[in-house]
Short mmCIF file of C-alpha atoms and ligand atoms in Angstrom, two decimals:
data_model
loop_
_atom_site.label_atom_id
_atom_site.label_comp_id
_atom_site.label_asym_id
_atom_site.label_seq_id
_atom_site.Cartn_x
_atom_site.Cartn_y
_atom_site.Cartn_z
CA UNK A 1 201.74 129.17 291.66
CA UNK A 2 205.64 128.47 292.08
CA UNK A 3 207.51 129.33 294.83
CA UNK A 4 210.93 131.05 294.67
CA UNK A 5 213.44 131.62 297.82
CA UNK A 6 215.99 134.52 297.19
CA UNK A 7 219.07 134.45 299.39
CA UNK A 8 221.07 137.44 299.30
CA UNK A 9 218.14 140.60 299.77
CA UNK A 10 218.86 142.99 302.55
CA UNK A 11 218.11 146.11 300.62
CA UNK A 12 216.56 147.25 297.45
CA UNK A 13 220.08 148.21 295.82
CA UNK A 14 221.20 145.14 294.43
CA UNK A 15 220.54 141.81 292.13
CA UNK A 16 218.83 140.11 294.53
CA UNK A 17 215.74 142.45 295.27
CA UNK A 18 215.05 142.78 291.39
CA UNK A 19 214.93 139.22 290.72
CA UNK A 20 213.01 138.76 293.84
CA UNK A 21 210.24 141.48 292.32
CA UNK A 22 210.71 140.29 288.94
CA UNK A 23 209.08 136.67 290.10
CA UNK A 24 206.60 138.09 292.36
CA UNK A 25 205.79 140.37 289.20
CA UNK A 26 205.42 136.93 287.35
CA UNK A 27 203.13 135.45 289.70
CA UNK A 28 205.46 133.56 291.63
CA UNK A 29 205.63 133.76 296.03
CA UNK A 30 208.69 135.30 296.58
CA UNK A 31 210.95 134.23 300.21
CA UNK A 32 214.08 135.94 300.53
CA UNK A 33 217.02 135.03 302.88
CA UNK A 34 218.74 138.00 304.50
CA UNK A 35 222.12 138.28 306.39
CA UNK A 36 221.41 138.33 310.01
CA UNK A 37 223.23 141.74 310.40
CA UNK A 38 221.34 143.47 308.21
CA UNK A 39 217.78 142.00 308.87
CA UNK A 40 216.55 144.88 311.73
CA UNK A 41 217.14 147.42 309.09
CA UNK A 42 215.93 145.52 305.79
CA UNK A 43 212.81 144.95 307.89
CA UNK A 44 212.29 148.40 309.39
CA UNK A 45 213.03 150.35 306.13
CA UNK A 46 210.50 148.18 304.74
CA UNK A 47 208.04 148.67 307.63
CA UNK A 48 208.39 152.32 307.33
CA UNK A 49 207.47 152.64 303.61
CA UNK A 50 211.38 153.64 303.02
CA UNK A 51 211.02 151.03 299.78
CA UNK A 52 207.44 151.71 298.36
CA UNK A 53 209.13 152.89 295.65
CA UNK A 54 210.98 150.25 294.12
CA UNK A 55 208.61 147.89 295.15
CA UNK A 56 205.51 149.30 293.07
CA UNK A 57 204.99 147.24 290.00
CA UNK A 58 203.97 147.89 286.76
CA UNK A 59 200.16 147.62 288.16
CA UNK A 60 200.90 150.54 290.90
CA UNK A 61 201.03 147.20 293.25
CA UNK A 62 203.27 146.40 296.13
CA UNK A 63 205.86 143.87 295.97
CA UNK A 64 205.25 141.78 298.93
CA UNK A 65 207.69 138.87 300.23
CA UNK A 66 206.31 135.83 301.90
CA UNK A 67 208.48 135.52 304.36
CA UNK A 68 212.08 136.89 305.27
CA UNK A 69 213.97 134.37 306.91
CA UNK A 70 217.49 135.01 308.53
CA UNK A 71 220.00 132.93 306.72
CA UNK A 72 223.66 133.09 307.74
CA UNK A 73 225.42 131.40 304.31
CA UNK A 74 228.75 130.67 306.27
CA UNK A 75 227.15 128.25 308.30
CA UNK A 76 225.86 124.87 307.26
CA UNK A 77 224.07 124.30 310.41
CA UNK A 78 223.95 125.84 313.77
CA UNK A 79 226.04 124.31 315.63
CA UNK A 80 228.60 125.42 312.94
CA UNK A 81 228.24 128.61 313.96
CA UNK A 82 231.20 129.48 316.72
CA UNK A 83 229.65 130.63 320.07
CA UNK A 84 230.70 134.26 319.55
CA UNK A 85 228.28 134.33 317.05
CA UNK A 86 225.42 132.26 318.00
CA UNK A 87 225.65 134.61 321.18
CA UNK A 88 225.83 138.07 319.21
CA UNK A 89 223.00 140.24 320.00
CA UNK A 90 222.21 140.45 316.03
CA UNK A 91 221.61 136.74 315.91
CA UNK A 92 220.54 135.19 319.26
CA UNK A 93 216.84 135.61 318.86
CA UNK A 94 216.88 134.47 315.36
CA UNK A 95 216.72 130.81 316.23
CA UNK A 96 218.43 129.03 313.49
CA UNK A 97 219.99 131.12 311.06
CA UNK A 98 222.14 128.21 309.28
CA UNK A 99 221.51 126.93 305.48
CA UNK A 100 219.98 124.01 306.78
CA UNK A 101 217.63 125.62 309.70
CA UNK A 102 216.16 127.46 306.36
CA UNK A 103 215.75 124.33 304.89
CA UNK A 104 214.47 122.88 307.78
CA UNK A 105 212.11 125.98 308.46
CA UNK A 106 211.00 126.30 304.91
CA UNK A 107 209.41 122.91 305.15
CA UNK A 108 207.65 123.38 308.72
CA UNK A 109 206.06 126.58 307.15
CA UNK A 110 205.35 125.18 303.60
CA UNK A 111 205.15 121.07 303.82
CA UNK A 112 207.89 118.72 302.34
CA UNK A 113 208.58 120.19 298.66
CA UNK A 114 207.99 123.86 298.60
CA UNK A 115 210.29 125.22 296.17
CA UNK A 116 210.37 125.97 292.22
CA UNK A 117 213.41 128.56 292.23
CA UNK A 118 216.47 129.29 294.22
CA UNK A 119 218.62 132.16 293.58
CA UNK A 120 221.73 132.43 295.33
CA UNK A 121 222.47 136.48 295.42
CA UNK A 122 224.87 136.49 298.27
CA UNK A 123 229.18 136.66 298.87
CA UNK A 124 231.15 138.41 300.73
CA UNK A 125 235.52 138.79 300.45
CA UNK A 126 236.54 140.39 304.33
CA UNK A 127 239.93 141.24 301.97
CA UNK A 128 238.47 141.85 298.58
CA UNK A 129 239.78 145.36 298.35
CA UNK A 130 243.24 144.06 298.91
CA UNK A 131 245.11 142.61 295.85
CA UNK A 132 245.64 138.72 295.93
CA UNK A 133 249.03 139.00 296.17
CA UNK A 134 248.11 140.82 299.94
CA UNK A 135 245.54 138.58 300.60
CA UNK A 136 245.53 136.58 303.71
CA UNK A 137 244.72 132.36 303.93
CA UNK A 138 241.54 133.61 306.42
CA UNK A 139 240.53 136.54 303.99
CA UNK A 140 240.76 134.25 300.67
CA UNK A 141 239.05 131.10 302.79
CA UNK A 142 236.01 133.24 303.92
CA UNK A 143 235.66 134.30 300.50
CA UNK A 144 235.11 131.22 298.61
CA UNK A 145 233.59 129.89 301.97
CA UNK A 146 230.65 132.79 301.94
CA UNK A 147 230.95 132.94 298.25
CA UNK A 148 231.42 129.41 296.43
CA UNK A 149 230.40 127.11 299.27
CA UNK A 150 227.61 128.03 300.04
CA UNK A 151 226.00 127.15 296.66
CA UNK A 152 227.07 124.10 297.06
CA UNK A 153 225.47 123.83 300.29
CA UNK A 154 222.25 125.28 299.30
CA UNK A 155 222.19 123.00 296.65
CA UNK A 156 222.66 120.11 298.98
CA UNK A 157 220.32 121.01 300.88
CA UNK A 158 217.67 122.26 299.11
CA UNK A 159 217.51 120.46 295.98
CA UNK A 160 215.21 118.07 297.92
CA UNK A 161 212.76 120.40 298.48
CA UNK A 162 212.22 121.57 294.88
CA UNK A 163 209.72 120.19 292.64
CA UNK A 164 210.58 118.65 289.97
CA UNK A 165 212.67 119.86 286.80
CA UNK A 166 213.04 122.89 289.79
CA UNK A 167 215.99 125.88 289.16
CA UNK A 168 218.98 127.13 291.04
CA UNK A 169 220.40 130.38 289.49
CA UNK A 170 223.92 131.96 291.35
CA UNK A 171 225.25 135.28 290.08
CA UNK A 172 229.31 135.05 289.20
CA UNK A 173 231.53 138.45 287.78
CA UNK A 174 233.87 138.26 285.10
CA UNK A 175 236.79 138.63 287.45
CA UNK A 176 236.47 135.05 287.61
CA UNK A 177 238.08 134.78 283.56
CA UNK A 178 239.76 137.61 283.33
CA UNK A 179 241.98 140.24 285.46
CA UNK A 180 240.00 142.59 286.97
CA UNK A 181 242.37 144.87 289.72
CA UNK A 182 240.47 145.45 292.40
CA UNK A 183 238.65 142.84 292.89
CA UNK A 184 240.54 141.24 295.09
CA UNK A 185 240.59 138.74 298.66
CA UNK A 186 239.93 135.88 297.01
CA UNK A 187 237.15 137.00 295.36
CA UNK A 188 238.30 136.03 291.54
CA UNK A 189 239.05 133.00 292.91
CA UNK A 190 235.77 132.77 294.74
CA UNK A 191 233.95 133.45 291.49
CA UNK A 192 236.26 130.72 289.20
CA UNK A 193 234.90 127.88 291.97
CA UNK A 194 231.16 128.99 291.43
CA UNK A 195 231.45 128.64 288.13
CA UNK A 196 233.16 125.45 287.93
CA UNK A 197 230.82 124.07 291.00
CA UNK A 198 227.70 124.89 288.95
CA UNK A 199 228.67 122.55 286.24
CA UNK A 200 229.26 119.53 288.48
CA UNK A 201 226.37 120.31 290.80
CA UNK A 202 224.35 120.97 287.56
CA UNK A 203 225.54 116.95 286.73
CA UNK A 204 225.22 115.82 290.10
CA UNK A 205 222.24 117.20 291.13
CA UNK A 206 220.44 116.97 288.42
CA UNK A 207 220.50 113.27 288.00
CA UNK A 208 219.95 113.13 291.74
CA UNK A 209 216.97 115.46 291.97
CA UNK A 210 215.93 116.68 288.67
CA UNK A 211 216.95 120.19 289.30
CA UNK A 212 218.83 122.68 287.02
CA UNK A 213 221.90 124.26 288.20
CA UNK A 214 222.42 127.52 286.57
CA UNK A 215 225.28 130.87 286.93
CA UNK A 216 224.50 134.07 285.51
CA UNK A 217 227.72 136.24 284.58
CA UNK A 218 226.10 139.88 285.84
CA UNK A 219 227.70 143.22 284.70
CA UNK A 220 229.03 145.76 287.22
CA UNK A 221 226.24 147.31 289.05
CA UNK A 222 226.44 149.79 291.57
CA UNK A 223 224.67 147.73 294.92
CA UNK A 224 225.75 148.05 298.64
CA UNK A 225 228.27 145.14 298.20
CA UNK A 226 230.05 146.73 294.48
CA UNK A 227 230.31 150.20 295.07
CA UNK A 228 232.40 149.49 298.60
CA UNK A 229 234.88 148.37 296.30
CA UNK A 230 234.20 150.96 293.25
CA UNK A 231 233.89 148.11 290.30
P1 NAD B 1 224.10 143.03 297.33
O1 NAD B 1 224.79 143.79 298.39
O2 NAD B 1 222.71 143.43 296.95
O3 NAD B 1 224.00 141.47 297.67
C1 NAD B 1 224.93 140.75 298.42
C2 NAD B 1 224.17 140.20 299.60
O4 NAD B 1 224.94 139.19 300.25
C3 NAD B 1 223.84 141.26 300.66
O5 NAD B 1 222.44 141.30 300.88
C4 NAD B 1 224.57 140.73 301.90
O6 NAD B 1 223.85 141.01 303.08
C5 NAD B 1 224.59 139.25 301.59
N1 NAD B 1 225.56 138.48 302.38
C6 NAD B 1 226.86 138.75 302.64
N2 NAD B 1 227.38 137.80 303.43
C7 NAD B 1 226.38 136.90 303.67
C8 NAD B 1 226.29 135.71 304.43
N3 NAD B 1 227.34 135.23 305.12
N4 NAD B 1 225.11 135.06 304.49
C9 NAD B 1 224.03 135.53 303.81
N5 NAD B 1 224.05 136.65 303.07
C10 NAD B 1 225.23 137.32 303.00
O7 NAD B 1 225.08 143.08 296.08
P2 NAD B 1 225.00 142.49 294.60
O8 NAD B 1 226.14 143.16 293.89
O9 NAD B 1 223.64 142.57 294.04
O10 NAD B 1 225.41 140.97 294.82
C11 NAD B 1 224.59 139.87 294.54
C12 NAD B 1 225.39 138.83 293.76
O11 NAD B 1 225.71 139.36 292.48
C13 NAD B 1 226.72 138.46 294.42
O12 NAD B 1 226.97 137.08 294.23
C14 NAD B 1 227.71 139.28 293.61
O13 NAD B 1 229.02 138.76 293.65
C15 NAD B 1 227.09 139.15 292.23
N6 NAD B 1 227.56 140.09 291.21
C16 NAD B 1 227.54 141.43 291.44
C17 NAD B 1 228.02 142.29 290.45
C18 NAD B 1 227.99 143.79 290.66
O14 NAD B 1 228.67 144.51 289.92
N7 NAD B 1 227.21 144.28 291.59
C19 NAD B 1 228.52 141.79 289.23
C20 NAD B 1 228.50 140.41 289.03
C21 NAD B 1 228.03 139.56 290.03
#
């Protein structure tokens, strides 16, 4: 069976939980990556049965992750991760929460190639409801920081834990081509530097690992993270 890891789940409103069911429906083991502040509720909604519903398959089954790891995508490692954080009371007992903890956990619990699939369903624009023009130099970093780098870091440091001829798929928006007002912060920009990240790392990484290097342009859908800003 393959393996997939899906960062970016922390509810059962957006892309990331229905690509994470739509493997497990396929057969594959499904790991997600949530955001440490939203991993006490992601896991007790779960616990209480608050999802059954949108995790019942076609089969009257339960969608059931592996594991849900904590995964902080602004930080490459831990000690990246400024004290204030690292000392919060939503991440101190989470050991390490960075990209590269994951990768490093991912291979204590599963051996030294454990992955088929990587979807990267995660960003986040502090600004993006403010136009670019209002946007400040932190607002617009943290976007394409959360946003663009971390695929980049993912892919750097888990391409050498896929298999071979293994996948990475990001989801990008539109705004990245075209005007879209109100999706602001950075966040166009954010998307324009996926997009032209997952051709090079496509090059790069595939002649350096074998993997594929994929972006999805998604539609507007309402999840937590789109209707905040009403696209
Ligand atoms: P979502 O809220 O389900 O997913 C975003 C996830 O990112 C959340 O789980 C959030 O906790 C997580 N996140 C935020 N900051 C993080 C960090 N620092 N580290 C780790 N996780 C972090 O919303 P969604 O709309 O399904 O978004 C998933 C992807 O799809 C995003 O890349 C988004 O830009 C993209 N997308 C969404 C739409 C849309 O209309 N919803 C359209 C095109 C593309």
């Amino acid at each position: 069976g393959r393996r997939a890891l899906v960062a970016g789940v922390a509810d059962d409103g957006g892309f990331g939980f229905a690509i994470a069911k739509s493997l497990a429906e396929a057969g594959a083991k499904v790991c997600v990556g949530t955001w440490p502040p939203a991993l006490g509720i992601f896991q007790t909604l779960l616990r209480r049965g608050k999802m059954d519903a949108s995790r019942k398959f076609a089969d009257g089954s339960l969608l059931e992750f592996e594991k849900i790891y904590p995964l902080d995508a602004a930080f490459d490692t831990l000690e990246s991760a400024p004290a204030e954080v690292r000392e919060n009371k939503r991440y101190k007992e989470l050991g390490d929460f960075s990209i590269a903890g994951l990768a490093a956990q991912l291979k204590s619990d599963f051996g030294e190639q454990p992955l088929d699939i990587v979807v990267h369903s995660l960003a986040n624009g502090p600004e993006v409801k403010k136009p670019l023009l209002e946007t400040s130099r932190a607002g617009y970093l943290e976007a394409v920081g959360v946003s663009a780098y971390s695929m980049v870091s993912m892919v750097a440091n888990f391409a050498p834990l896929m298999k071979k001829d293994g996948s990475f798929v990001s989801l990008t928006y539109m705004a990245s081509e075209r005007v879209i007002p109100g999706y602001g912060g950075g966040m166009s920009s954010a998307k324009a530097a996926l997009e032209s990240d997952t051709r090079v790392l496509a090059y790069e990484a595939g002649r350096k690992y074998g993997v594929r290097v994929n972006t999805i342009s998604a539609g507007p859908w309402a999840s937590r993270a789109a209707s905040a800003i009403g696209i």
